[in-house]
Amino acid sequence: QVQLVESGGGSVQPGGSLKLTCTASRTDYACMGWFRQAPGEEPEGVAAINPRGGSSYYAAFVRGRFSISLDKDKRTLSLQMNSLKPEDTAMYYCAVRTRPGCSTSYDFQTWGQGTQVTVSS
């Protein structure tokens, strides 16, 4: 059974940085990624990475500010978030996809419990 445990969320001022981490029971998936959901909104893909090839994908609204990485030895997926904005406030989820293909717009089959990120002055 897949286990995904996120950590690293918190409160930060606009312009600040946070690093989210997700410890997975395994990393041999077609795709691993981060999603977020703000209150009253639908979940949206933030970033994804192909564990086999290393290619990464980003939503337009975070490109240049966020960076996704995967440490296979430690089975840890990370999301470095810089230049945070109030609109980045959301619950952030680590997720994995078992079906072929990797993109922030694809569906992911298993999600973690989430970690809250709040950006406010």
CSV table of N, CA, C and O in Angstrom, one decimal:
chain,number,residue,atom,x,y,z
A,1,GLN,N,0.8,-1.2,0.0
A,1,GLN,CA,0.0,0.0,0.0
A,1,GLN,C,0.9,1.2,0.0
A,1,GLN,O,1.9,1.3,0.7
A,2,VAL,N,0.5,2.2,-0.8
A,2,VAL,CA,1.3,3.4,-1.0
A,2,VAL,C,1.1,4.3,0.3
A,2,VAL,O,0.0,4.5,0.8
A,3,GLN,N,2.2,4.8,0.8
A,3,GLN,CA,2.1,5.7,1.9
A,3,GLN,C,2.9,7.0,1.5
A,3,GLN,O,4.0,7.0,1.1
A,4,LEU,N,2.2,8.1,1.7
A,4,LEU,CA,2.8,9.4,1.3
A,4,LEU,C,2.6,10.3,2.5
A,4,LEU,O,1.4,10.5,3.0
A,5,VAL,N,3.6,10.9,3.1
A,5,VAL,CA,3.6,11.7,4.3
A,5,VAL,C,4.2,13.0,4.0
A,5,VAL,O,5.4,13.1,3.8
A,6,GLU,N,3.4,14.1,4.0
A,6,GLU,CA,3.9,15.4,3.7
A,6,GLU,C,4.3,16.2,5.0
A,6,GLU,O,3.8,15.9,6.0
A,7,SER,N,5.3,17.1,4.8
A,7,SER,CA,5.7,18.0,5.9
A,7,SER,C,6.3,19.2,5.3
A,7,SER,O,6.5,19.3,4.2
A,8,GLY,N,6.5,20.2,6.2
A,8,GLY,CA,7.1,21.4,5.8
A,8,GLY,C,6.2,22.6,5.6
A,8,GLY,O,6.7,23.7,5.3
A,9,GLY,N,4.9,22.4,5.7
A,9,GLY,CA,4.0,23.6,5.6
A,9,GLY,C,4.1,24.5,6.7
A,9,GLY,O,4.8,24.3,7.7
A,10,GLY,N,3.5,25.7,6.6
A,10,GLY,CA,3.5,26.7,7.7
A,10,GLY,C,3.0,28.0,7.2
A,10,GLY,O,2.5,28.1,6.1
A,11,SER,N,3.3,29.0,8.0
A,11,SER,CA,2.9,30.4,7.6
A,11,SER,C,4.2,31.2,7.3
A,11,SER,O,5.2,31.1,7.9
A,12,VAL,N,4.0,32.0,6.2
A,12,VAL,CA,5.2,32.8,5.8
A,12,VAL,C,4.6,34.1,5.2
A,12,VAL,O,3.5,34.2,4.7
A,13,GLN,N,5.5,35.1,5.2
A,13,GLN,CA,5.1,36.4,4.7
A,13,GLN,C,5.3,36.4,3.1
A,13,GLN,O,6.1,35.6,2.6
A,14,PRO,N,4.6,37.3,2.4
A,14,PRO,CA,4.8,37.4,1.0
A,14,PRO,C,6.2,37.6,0.6
A,14,PRO,O,6.9,38.4,1.3
A,15,GLY,N,6.7,36.9,-0.4
A,15,GLY,CA,8.1,37.0,-0.8
A,15,GLY,C,9.0,36.0,-0.1
A,15,GLY,O,10.1,35.8,-0.5
A,16,GLY,N,8.4,35.3,0.9
A,16,GLY,CA,9.2,34.3,1.6
A,16,GLY,C,9.3,32.9,0.9
A,16,GLY,O,8.8,32.8,-0.2
A,17,SER,N,9.9,32.0,1.6
A,17,SER,CA,10.1,30.7,1.0
A,17,SER,C,9.7,29.6,2.0
A,17,SER,O,9.8,29.8,3.2
A,18,LEU,N,9.4,28.4,1.5
A,18,LEU,CA,9.1,27.2,2.2
A,18,LEU,C,9.5,26.0,1.4
A,18,LEU,O,9.5,26.1,0.2
A,19,LYS,N,9.9,25.0,2.1
A,19,LYS,CA,10.2,23.7,1.4
A,19,LYS,C,9.3,22.6,1.9
A,19,LYS,O,9.3,22.3,3.1
A,20,LEU,N,8.5,22.0,1.0
A,20,LEU,CA,7.7,20.9,1.4
A,20,LEU,C,8.4,19.6,1.1
A,20,LEU,O,9.1,19.5,0.0
A,21,THR,N,8.2,18.6,1.9
A,21,THR,CA,8.8,17.3,1.6
A,21,THR,C,7.7,16.3,1.7
A,21,THR,O,6.7,16.4,2.5
A,22,CYS,N,7.9,15.2,1.0
A,22,CYS,CA,6.9,14.1,1.0
A,22,CYS,C,7.7,12.8,1.0
A,22,CYS,O,8.5,12.5,0.1
A,23,THR,N,7.6,12.0,2.1
A,23,THR,CA,8.3,10.7,2.2
A,23,THR,C,7.3,9.7,1.6
A,23,THR,O,6.2,9.5,2.1
A,24,ALA,N,7.8,8.9,0.7
A,24,ALA,CA,7.0,7.9,0.0
A,24,ALA,C,7.5,6.5,0.4
A,24,ALA,O,8.7,6.3,0.6
A,25,SER,N,6.7,5.5,0.3
A,25,SER,CA,7.1,4.1,0.6
A,25,SER,C,7.9,3.6,-0.6
A,25,SER,O,8.6,2.6,-0.4
A,26,ARG,N,7.7,4.1,-1.7
A,26,ARG,CA,8.4,3.7,-2.9
A,26,ARG,C,8.4,4.9,-3.9
A,26,ARG,O,7.6,5.8,-3.8
A,27,THR,N,9.3,4.8,-5.0
A,27,THR,CA,9.3,5.9,-5.9
A,27,THR,C,9.2,5.4,-7.4
A,27,THR,O,9.3,6.2,-8.3
A,28,ASP,N,8.9,4.1,-7.6
A,28,ASP,CA,8.9,3.6,-9.0
A,28,ASP,C,7.5,3.8,-9.6
A,28,ASP,O,6.9,2.8,-10.0
A,29,TYR,N,7.1,5.1,-9.7
A,29,TYR,CA,5.8,5.4,-10.3
A,29,TYR,C,6.1,6.1,-11.6
A,29,TYR,O,7.2,6.5,-12.0
A,30,ALA,N,5.0,6.2,-12.4
A,30,ALA,CA,5.1,6.9,-13.7
A,30,ALA,C,5.3,8.4,-13.5
A,30,ALA,O,6.0,9.1,-14.3
A,31,CYS,N,4.8,8.9,-12.4
A,31,CYS,CA,4.8,10.3,-12.1
A,31,CYS,C,4.6,10.6,-10.6
A,31,CYS,O,3.8,9.9,-10.0
A,32,MET,N,5.3,11.6,-10.1
A,32,MET,CA,5.0,12.0,-8.7
A,32,MET,C,4.9,13.5,-8.7
A,32,MET,O,5.6,14.2,-9.5
A,33,GLY,N,4.0,14.0,-7.9
A,33,GLY,CA,3.8,15.5,-8.0
A,33,GLY,C,3.2,16.1,-6.8
A,33,GLY,O,2.9,15.5,-5.8
A,34,TRP,N,3.0,17.4,-6.9
A,34,TRP,CA,2.3,18.2,-5.9
A,34,TRP,C,1.1,18.9,-6.5
A,34,TRP,O,1.1,19.4,-7.6
A,35,PHE,N,0.0,18.9,-5.7
A,35,PHE,CA,-1.2,19.5,-6.0
A,35,PHE,C,-1.5,20.5,-4.8
A,35,PHE,O,-1.0,20.4,-3.8
A,36,ARG,N,-2.5,21.4,-5.1
A,36,ARG,CA,-2.9,22.3,-4.0
A,36,ARG,C,-4.4,22.5,-4.2
A,36,ARG,O,-4.9,22.4,-5.3
A,37,GLN,N,-5.0,22.8,-3.0
A,37,GLN,CA,-6.4,23.1,-3.0
A,37,GLN,C,-6.7,24.2,-2.0
A,37,GLN,O,-6.4,24.1,-0.8
A,38,ALA,N,-7.2,25.3,-2.5
A,38,ALA,CA,-7.6,26.4,-1.7
A,38,ALA,C,-9.0,26.3,-1.3
A,38,ALA,O,-9.8,25.6,-2.0
A,39,PRO,N,-9.5,26.8,-0.2
A,39,PRO,CA,-10.9,26.7,0.3
A,39,PRO,C,-11.8,27.1,-0.8
A,39,PRO,O,-11.7,28.2,-1.4
A,40,GLY,N,-12.8,26.3,-1.1
A,40,GLY,CA,-13.8,26.6,-2.1
A,40,GLY,C,-13.4,26.4,-3.5
A,40,GLY,O,-14.1,26.7,-4.5
A,41,GLU,N,-12.1,25.9,-3.7
A,41,GLU,CA,-11.6,25.8,-5.1
A,41,GLU,C,-11.4,24.3,-5.4
A,41,GLU,O,-11.3,23.5,-4.5
A,42,GLU,N,-11.2,24.0,-6.7
A,42,GLU,CA,-10.9,22.7,-7.1
A,42,GLU,C,-9.4,22.5,-7.0
A,42,GLU,O,-8.6,23.4,-7.0
A,43,PRO,N,-8.9,21.2,-6.8
A,43,PRO,CA,-7.5,21.0,-6.7
A,43,PRO,C,-6.8,21.4,-8.0
A,43,PRO,O,-7.5,21.2,-9.1
A,44,GLU,N,-5.6,21.8,-8.0
A,44,GLU,CA,-4.9,22.1,-9.2
A,44,GLU,C,-3.5,21.6,-9.1
A,44,GLU,O,-2.9,21.6,-8.0
A,45,GLY,N,-3.0,21.1,-10.2
A,45,GLY,CA,-1.6,20.6,-10.3
A,45,GLY,C,-0.6,21.7,-10.2
A,45,GLY,O,-0.8,22.8,-10.8
A,46,VAL,N,0.4,21.5,-9.4
A,46,VAL,CA,1.5,22.5,-9.2
A,46,VAL,C,2.8,22.1,-9.9
A,46,VAL,O,3.3,22.9,-10.7
A,47,ALA,N,3.3,21.0,-9.6
A,47,ALA,CA,4.5,20.5,-10.2
A,47,ALA,C,4.5,19.0,-10.3
A,47,ALA,O,3.9,18.3,-9.4
A,48,ALA,N,5.2,18.4,-11.2
A,48,ALA,CA,5.3,17.0,-11.3
A,48,ALA,C,6.7,16.6,-11.8
A,48,ALA,O,7.3,17.4,-12.5
A,49,ILE,N,7.1,15.3,-11.5
A,49,ILE,CA,8.4,14.9,-12.0
A,49,ILE,C,8.3,13.4,-12.3
A,49,ILE,O,7.5,12.6,-11.7
A,50,ASN,N,8.9,13.0,-13.4
A,50,ASN,CA,9.0,11.6,-13.9
A,50,ASN,C,10.2,11.0,-13.2
A,50,ASN,O,11.3,11.3,-13.4
A,51,PRO,N,9.9,10.0,-12.2
A,51,PRO,CA,11.0,9.4,-11.5
A,51,PRO,C,12.0,8.6,-12.4
A,51,PRO,O,13.1,8.5,-12.0
A,52,ARG,N,11.5,8.2,-13.5
A,52,ARG,CA,12.4,7.4,-14.4
A,52,ARG,C,13.3,8.2,-15.2
A,52,ARG,O,14.5,7.9,-15.4
A,53,GLY,N,12.8,9.3,-15.8
A,53,GLY,CA,13.6,10.1,-16.7
A,53,GLY,C,14.1,11.4,-16.1
A,53,GLY,O,15.0,12.0,-16.6
A,54,GLY,N,13.4,11.8,-15.0
A,54,GLY,CA,13.8,13.0,-14.3
A,54,GLY,C,13.2,14.3,-14.8
A,54,GLY,O,13.4,15.4,-14.3
A,55,SER,N,12.4,14.2,-15.9
A,55,SER,CA,11.8,15.4,-16.5
A,55,SER,C,10.8,16.0,-15.5
A,55,SER,O,10.1,15.3,-14.8
A,56,SER,N,10.7,17.3,-15.4
A,56,SER,CA,9.8,18.0,-14.5
A,56,SER,C,8.9,18.9,-15.2
A,56,SER,O,9.2,19.3,-16.3
A,57,TYR,N,7.7,19.1,-14.6
A,57,TYR,CA,6.6,19.9,-15.2
A,57,TYR,C,6.1,20.8,-14.2
A,57,TYR,O,5.9,20.5,-13.0
A,58,TYR,N,5.7,22.0,-14.7
A,58,TYR,CA,5.2,23.0,-13.7
A,58,TYR,C,4.0,23.7,-14.3
A,58,TYR,O,3.8,23.9,-15.5
A,59,ALA,N,3.1,24.1,-13.4
A,59,ALA,CA,1.9,24.9,-13.8
A,59,ALA,C,2.5,26.3,-14.0
A,59,ALA,O,3.5,26.7,-13.4
A,60,ALA,N,1.8,27.0,-15.0
A,60,ALA,CA,2.3,28.3,-15.4
A,60,ALA,C,2.4,29.3,-14.2
A,60,ALA,O,3.3,30.1,-14.1
A,61,PHE,N,1.5,29.2,-13.3
A,61,PHE,CA,1.5,30.1,-12.2
A,61,PHE,C,2.6,29.9,-11.1
A,61,PHE,O,2.8,30.8,-10.2
A,62,VAL,N,3.4,28.9,-11.2
A,62,VAL,CA,4.5,28.7,-10.3
A,62,VAL,C,5.9,28.6,-11.0
A,62,VAL,O,6.9,28.6,-10.4
A,63,ARG,N,5.8,28.6,-12.3
A,63,ARG,CA,7.1,28.4,-13.1
A,63,ARG,C,8.0,29.6,-12.8
A,63,ARG,O,7.7,30.7,-12.8
A,64,GLY,N,9.3,29.2,-12.4
A,64,GLY,CA,10.3,30.2,-12.1
A,64,GLY,C,10.3,30.5,-10.6
A,64,GLY,O,11.3,31.1,-10.1
A,65,ARG,N,9.3,30.1,-9.8
A,65,ARG,CA,9.3,30.3,-8.4
A,65,ARG,C,9.4,29.0,-7.6
A,65,ARG,O,10.0,29.0,-6.5
A,66,PHE,N,8.8,27.9,-8.1
A,66,PHE,CA,8.9,26.7,-7.4
A,66,PHE,C,9.8,25.7,-8.2
A,66,PHE,O,9.9,25.8,-9.4
A,67,SER,N,10.3,24.7,-7.4
A,67,SER,CA,11.2,23.7,-8.0
A,67,SER,C,10.9,22.4,-7.3
A,67,SER,O,10.9,22.3,-6.1
A,68,ILE,N,10.6,21.4,-8.2
A,68,ILE,CA,10.4,20.0,-7.6
A,68,ILE,C,11.6,19.2,-7.8
A,68,ILE,O,12.4,19.3,-8.8
A,69,SER,N,11.9,18.3,-6.8
A,69,SER,CA,13.0,17.4,-6.9
A,69,SER,C,12.7,16.1,-6.2
A,69,SER,O,11.8,16.0,-5.4
A,70,LEU,N,13.4,15.0,-6.6
A,70,LEU,CA,13.2,13.7,-6.0
A,70,LEU,C,14.5,13.1,-5.6
A,70,LEU,O,15.4,13.0,-6.5
A,71,ASP,N,14.6,12.6,-4.4
A,71,ASP,CA,15.8,11.9,-3.9
A,71,ASP,C,15.3,10.5,-3.8
A,71,ASP,O,14.6,10.1,-2.8
A,72,LYS,N,15.7,9.6,-4.7
A,72,LYS,CA,15.2,8.2,-4.7
A,72,LYS,C,15.8,7.4,-3.6
A,72,LYS,O,15.1,6.6,-3.0
A,73,ASP,N,17.0,7.7,-3.2
A,73,ASP,CA,17.7,7.0,-2.1
A,73,ASP,C,16.9,7.2,-0.8
A,73,ASP,O,16.7,6.3,0.0
A,74,LYS,N,16.4,8.5,-0.6
A,74,LYS,CA,15.7,8.8,0.7
A,74,LYS,C,14.2,8.7,0.4
A,74,LYS,O,13.4,8.9,1.4
A,75,ARG,N,13.8,8.4,-0.8
A,75,ARG,CA,12.4,8.3,-1.1
A,75,ARG,C,11.6,9.5,-0.8
A,75,ARG,O,10.5,9.5,-0.2
A,76,THR,N,12.2,10.7,-1.1
A,76,THR,CA,11.7,11.9,-0.6
A,76,THR,C,11.4,12.8,-1.9
A,76,THR,O,12.4,13.1,-2.6
A,77,LEU,N,10.2,13.3,-2.0
A,77,LEU,CA,9.8,14.3,-3.0
A,77,LEU,C,9.8,15.6,-2.4
A,77,LEU,O,9.2,15.8,-1.3
A,78,SER,N,10.4,16.6,-3.0
A,78,SER,CA,10.4,17.9,-2.4
A,78,SER,C,9.9,19.0,-3.3
A,78,SER,O,9.9,18.8,-4.5
A,79,LEU,N,9.4,20.1,-2.7
A,79,LEU,CA,8.9,21.2,-3.5
A,79,LEU,C,9.5,22.5,-2.8
A,79,LEU,O,9.0,22.8,-1.7
A,80,GLN,N,10.4,23.1,-3.4
A,80,GLN,CA,11.0,24.3,-2.9
A,80,GLN,C,10.2,25.5,-3.5
A,80,GLN,O,10.0,25.6,-4.7
A,81,MET,N,9.6,26.3,-2.6
A,81,MET,CA,8.7,27.4,-3.0
A,81,MET,C,9.3,28.7,-2.6
A,81,MET,O,9.6,28.9,-1.4
A,82,ASN,N,9.6,29.5,-3.6
A,82,ASN,CA,10.2,30.8,-3.4
A,82,ASN,C,9.3,31.9,-3.9
A,82,ASN,O,8.3,31.6,-4.6
A,83,SER,N,9.5,33.1,-3.4
A,83,SER,CA,8.7,34.3,-3.8
A,83,SER,C,7.2,34.0,-3.7
A,83,SER,O,6.4,34.2,-4.6
A,84,LEU,N,6.9,33.5,-2.5
A,84,LEU,CA,5.5,33.1,-2.3
A,84,LEU,C,4.6,34.3,-2.3
A,84,LEU,O,4.9,35.4,-1.8
A,85,LYS,N,3.4,34.1,-2.7
A,85,LYS,CA,2.3,35.1,-2.9
A,85,LYS,C,1.1,34.7,-2.0
A,85,LYS,O,0.9,33.5,-1.8
A,86,PRO,N,0.3,35.6,-1.6
A,86,PRO,CA,-0.9,35.3,-0.9
A,86,PRO,C,-1.8,34.3,-1.6
A,86,PRO,O,-2.4,33.4,-1.0
A,87,GLU,N,-1.8,34.3,-2.9
A,87,GLU,CA,-2.6,33.4,-3.7
A,87,GLU,C,-2.0,32.0,-3.7
A,87,GLU,O,-2.7,31.1,-4.2
A,88,ASP,N,-0.9,31.8,-3.2
A,88,ASP,CA,-0.3,30.4,-3.0
A,88,ASP,C,-0.9,29.7,-1.8
A,88,ASP,O,-0.6,28.5,-1.6
A,89,THR,N,-1.6,30.4,-1.0
A,89,THR,CA,-2.2,29.9,0.2
A,89,THR,C,-3.1,28.7,-0.2
A,89,THR,O,-4.1,28.9,-0.9
A,90,ALA,N,-2.9,27.6,0.4
A,90,ALA,CA,-3.7,26.4,0.1
A,90,ALA,C,-3.2,25.2,0.9
A,90,ALA,O,-2.1,25.3,1.5
A,91,MET,N,-3.9,24.1,0.8
A,91,MET,CA,-3.5,22.8,1.3
A,91,MET,C,-2.7,22.2,0.2
A,91,MET,O,-3.2,22.1,-0.9
A,92,TYR,N,-1.5,21.7,0.5
A,92,TYR,CA,-0.6,21.2,-0.6
A,92,TYR,C,-0.6,19.6,-0.3
A,92,TYR,O,-0.3,19.2,0.8
A,93,TYR,N,-0.7,18.9,-1.4
A,93,TYR,CA,-0.8,17.5,-1.4
A,93,TYR,C,0.3,16.9,-2.3
A,93,TYR,O,0.5,17.3,-3.4
A,94,CYS,N,1.0,15.8,-1.8
A,94,CYS,CA,1.9,15.0,-2.6
A,94,CYS,C,1.0,13.9,-3.2
A,94,CYS,O,0.1,13.4,-2.5
A,95,ALA,N,1.3,13.5,-4.4
A,95,ALA,CA,0.5,12.5,-5.1
A,95,ALA,C,1.3,11.7,-6.1
A,95,ALA,O,2.4,12.2,-6.5
A,96,VAL,N,0.8,10.5,-6.4
A,96,VAL,CA,1.6,9.7,-7.3
A,96,VAL,C,0.6,9.1,-8.4
A,96,VAL,O,-0.6,9.0,-8.1
A,97,ARG,N,1.1,8.9,-9.5
A,97,ARG,CA,0.4,8.4,-10.7
A,97,ARG,C,1.0,7.1,-11.1
A,97,ARG,O,2.2,7.0,-11.3
A,98,THR,N,0.1,6.1,-11.3
A,98,THR,CA,0.6,4.8,-11.7
A,98,THR,C,0.4,4.5,-13.2
A,98,THR,O,1.1,3.7,-13.8
A,99,ARG,N,-0.5,5.3,-13.8
A,99,ARG,CA,-0.7,5.1,-15.2
A,99,ARG,C,0.4,5.8,-16.0
A,99,ARG,O,1.0,6.8,-15.5
A,100,PRO,N,0.6,5.4,-17.3
A,100,PRO,CA,1.7,6.1,-18.1
A,100,PRO,C,1.4,7.5,-18.3
A,100,PRO,O,0.3,8.0,-18.3
A,101,GLY,N,2.5,8.3,-18.4
A,101,GLY,CA,2.4,9.7,-18.6
A,101,GLY,C,2.7,10.5,-17.4
A,101,GLY,O,2.4,10.1,-16.3
A,102,CYS,N,3.2,11.7,-17.6
A,102,CYS,CA,3.5,12.6,-16.4
A,102,CYS,C,3.2,14.0,-16.8
A,102,CYS,O,3.8,14.6,-17.8
A,103,SER,N,2.3,14.7,-16.0
A,103,SER,CA,2.0,16.1,-16.3
A,103,SER,C,1.2,16.6,-15.1
A,103,SER,O,0.5,15.8,-14.4
A,104,THR,N,1.2,17.9,-14.9
A,104,THR,CA,0.4,18.4,-13.8
A,104,THR,C,-1.1,18.4,-14.1
A,104,THR,O,-1.9,18.5,-13.2
A,105,SER,N,-1.4,18.1,-15.3
A,105,SER,CA,-2.8,18.1,-15.7
A,105,SER,C,-3.4,16.7,-15.8
A,105,SER,O,-4.6,16.5,-16.0
A,106,TYR,N,-2.6,15.7,-15.5
A,106,TYR,CA,-3.1,14.3,-15.5
A,106,TYR,C,-3.7,14.0,-14.1
A,106,TYR,O,-3.4,14.6,-13.1
A,107,ASP,N,-4.5,12.9,-14.1
A,107,ASP,CA,-5.0,12.5,-12.8
A,107,ASP,C,-4.0,11.6,-12.1
A,107,ASP,O,-3.3,10.8,-12.7
A,108,PHE,N,-4.0,11.8,-10.7
A,108,PHE,CA,-3.1,11.0,-9.9
A,108,PHE,C,-3.9,10.1,-9.0
A,108,PHE,O,-4.9,10.6,-8.4
A,109,GLN,N,-3.5,8.9,-8.8
A,109,GLN,CA,-4.3,7.9,-8.1
A,109,GLN,C,-4.3,7.9,-6.6
A,109,GLN,O,-5.2,7.6,-6.0
A,110,THR,N,-3.1,8.3,-6.1
A,110,THR,CA,-3.0,8.3,-4.6
A,110,THR,C,-2.5,9.6,-4.1
A,110,THR,O,-1.5,10.1,-4.7
A,111,TRP,N,-3.1,10.1,-3.0
A,111,TRP,CA,-2.7,11.4,-2.5
A,111,TRP,C,-2.4,11.2,-1.0
A,111,TRP,O,-2.9,10.3,-0.3
A,112,GLY,N,-1.5,12.1,-0.5
A,112,GLY,CA,-1.2,12.1,0.9
A,112,GLY,C,-2.3,12.9,1.7
A,112,GLY,O,-3.3,13.3,1.1
A,113,GLN,N,-2.0,13.2,2.9
A,113,GLN,CA,-3.0,13.9,3.8
A,113,GLN,C,-2.9,15.4,3.6
A,113,GLN,O,-3.9,16.1,4.0
A,114,GLY,N,-1.8,15.9,3.1
A,114,GLY,CA,-1.7,17.3,2.9
A,114,GLY,C,-1.0,18.1,4.0
A,114,GLY,O,-0.9,17.6,5.1
A,115,THR,N,-0.5,19.2,3.6
A,115,THR,CA,0.2,20.1,4.6
A,115,THR,C,-0.2,21.6,4.2
A,115,THR,O,-0.2,21.9,3.0
A,116,GLN,N,-0.6,22.4,5.2
A,116,GLN,CA,-1.1,23.7,4.9
A,116,GLN,C,0.0,24.7,4.7
A,116,GLN,O,1.0,24.8,5.5
A,117,VAL,N,-0.2,25.5,3.7
A,117,VAL,CA,0.7,26.6,3.4
A,117,VAL,C,-0.1,27.9,3.5
A,117,VAL,O,-1.1,28.0,2.7
A,118,THR,N,0.3,28.9,4.3
A,118,THR,CA,-0.4,30.1,4.4
A,118,THR,C,0.6,31.3,4.2
A,118,THR,O,1.6,31.4,4.8
A,119,VAL,N,0.2,32.1,3.2
A,119,VAL,CA,1.1,33.3,2.9
A,119,VAL,C,0.3,34.5,3.2
A,119,VAL,O,-0.7,34.9,2.5
A,120,SER,N,0.8,35.2,4.2
A,120,SER,CA,0.0,36.4,4.6
A,120,SER,C,1.0,37.4,5.4
A,120,SER,O,1.9,36.9,6.0
A,121,SER,N,0.7,38.6,5.3
A,121,SER,CA,1.5,39.6,6.0
A,121,SER,C,0.8,40.0,7.3
A,121,SER,O,1.3,40.7,8.1
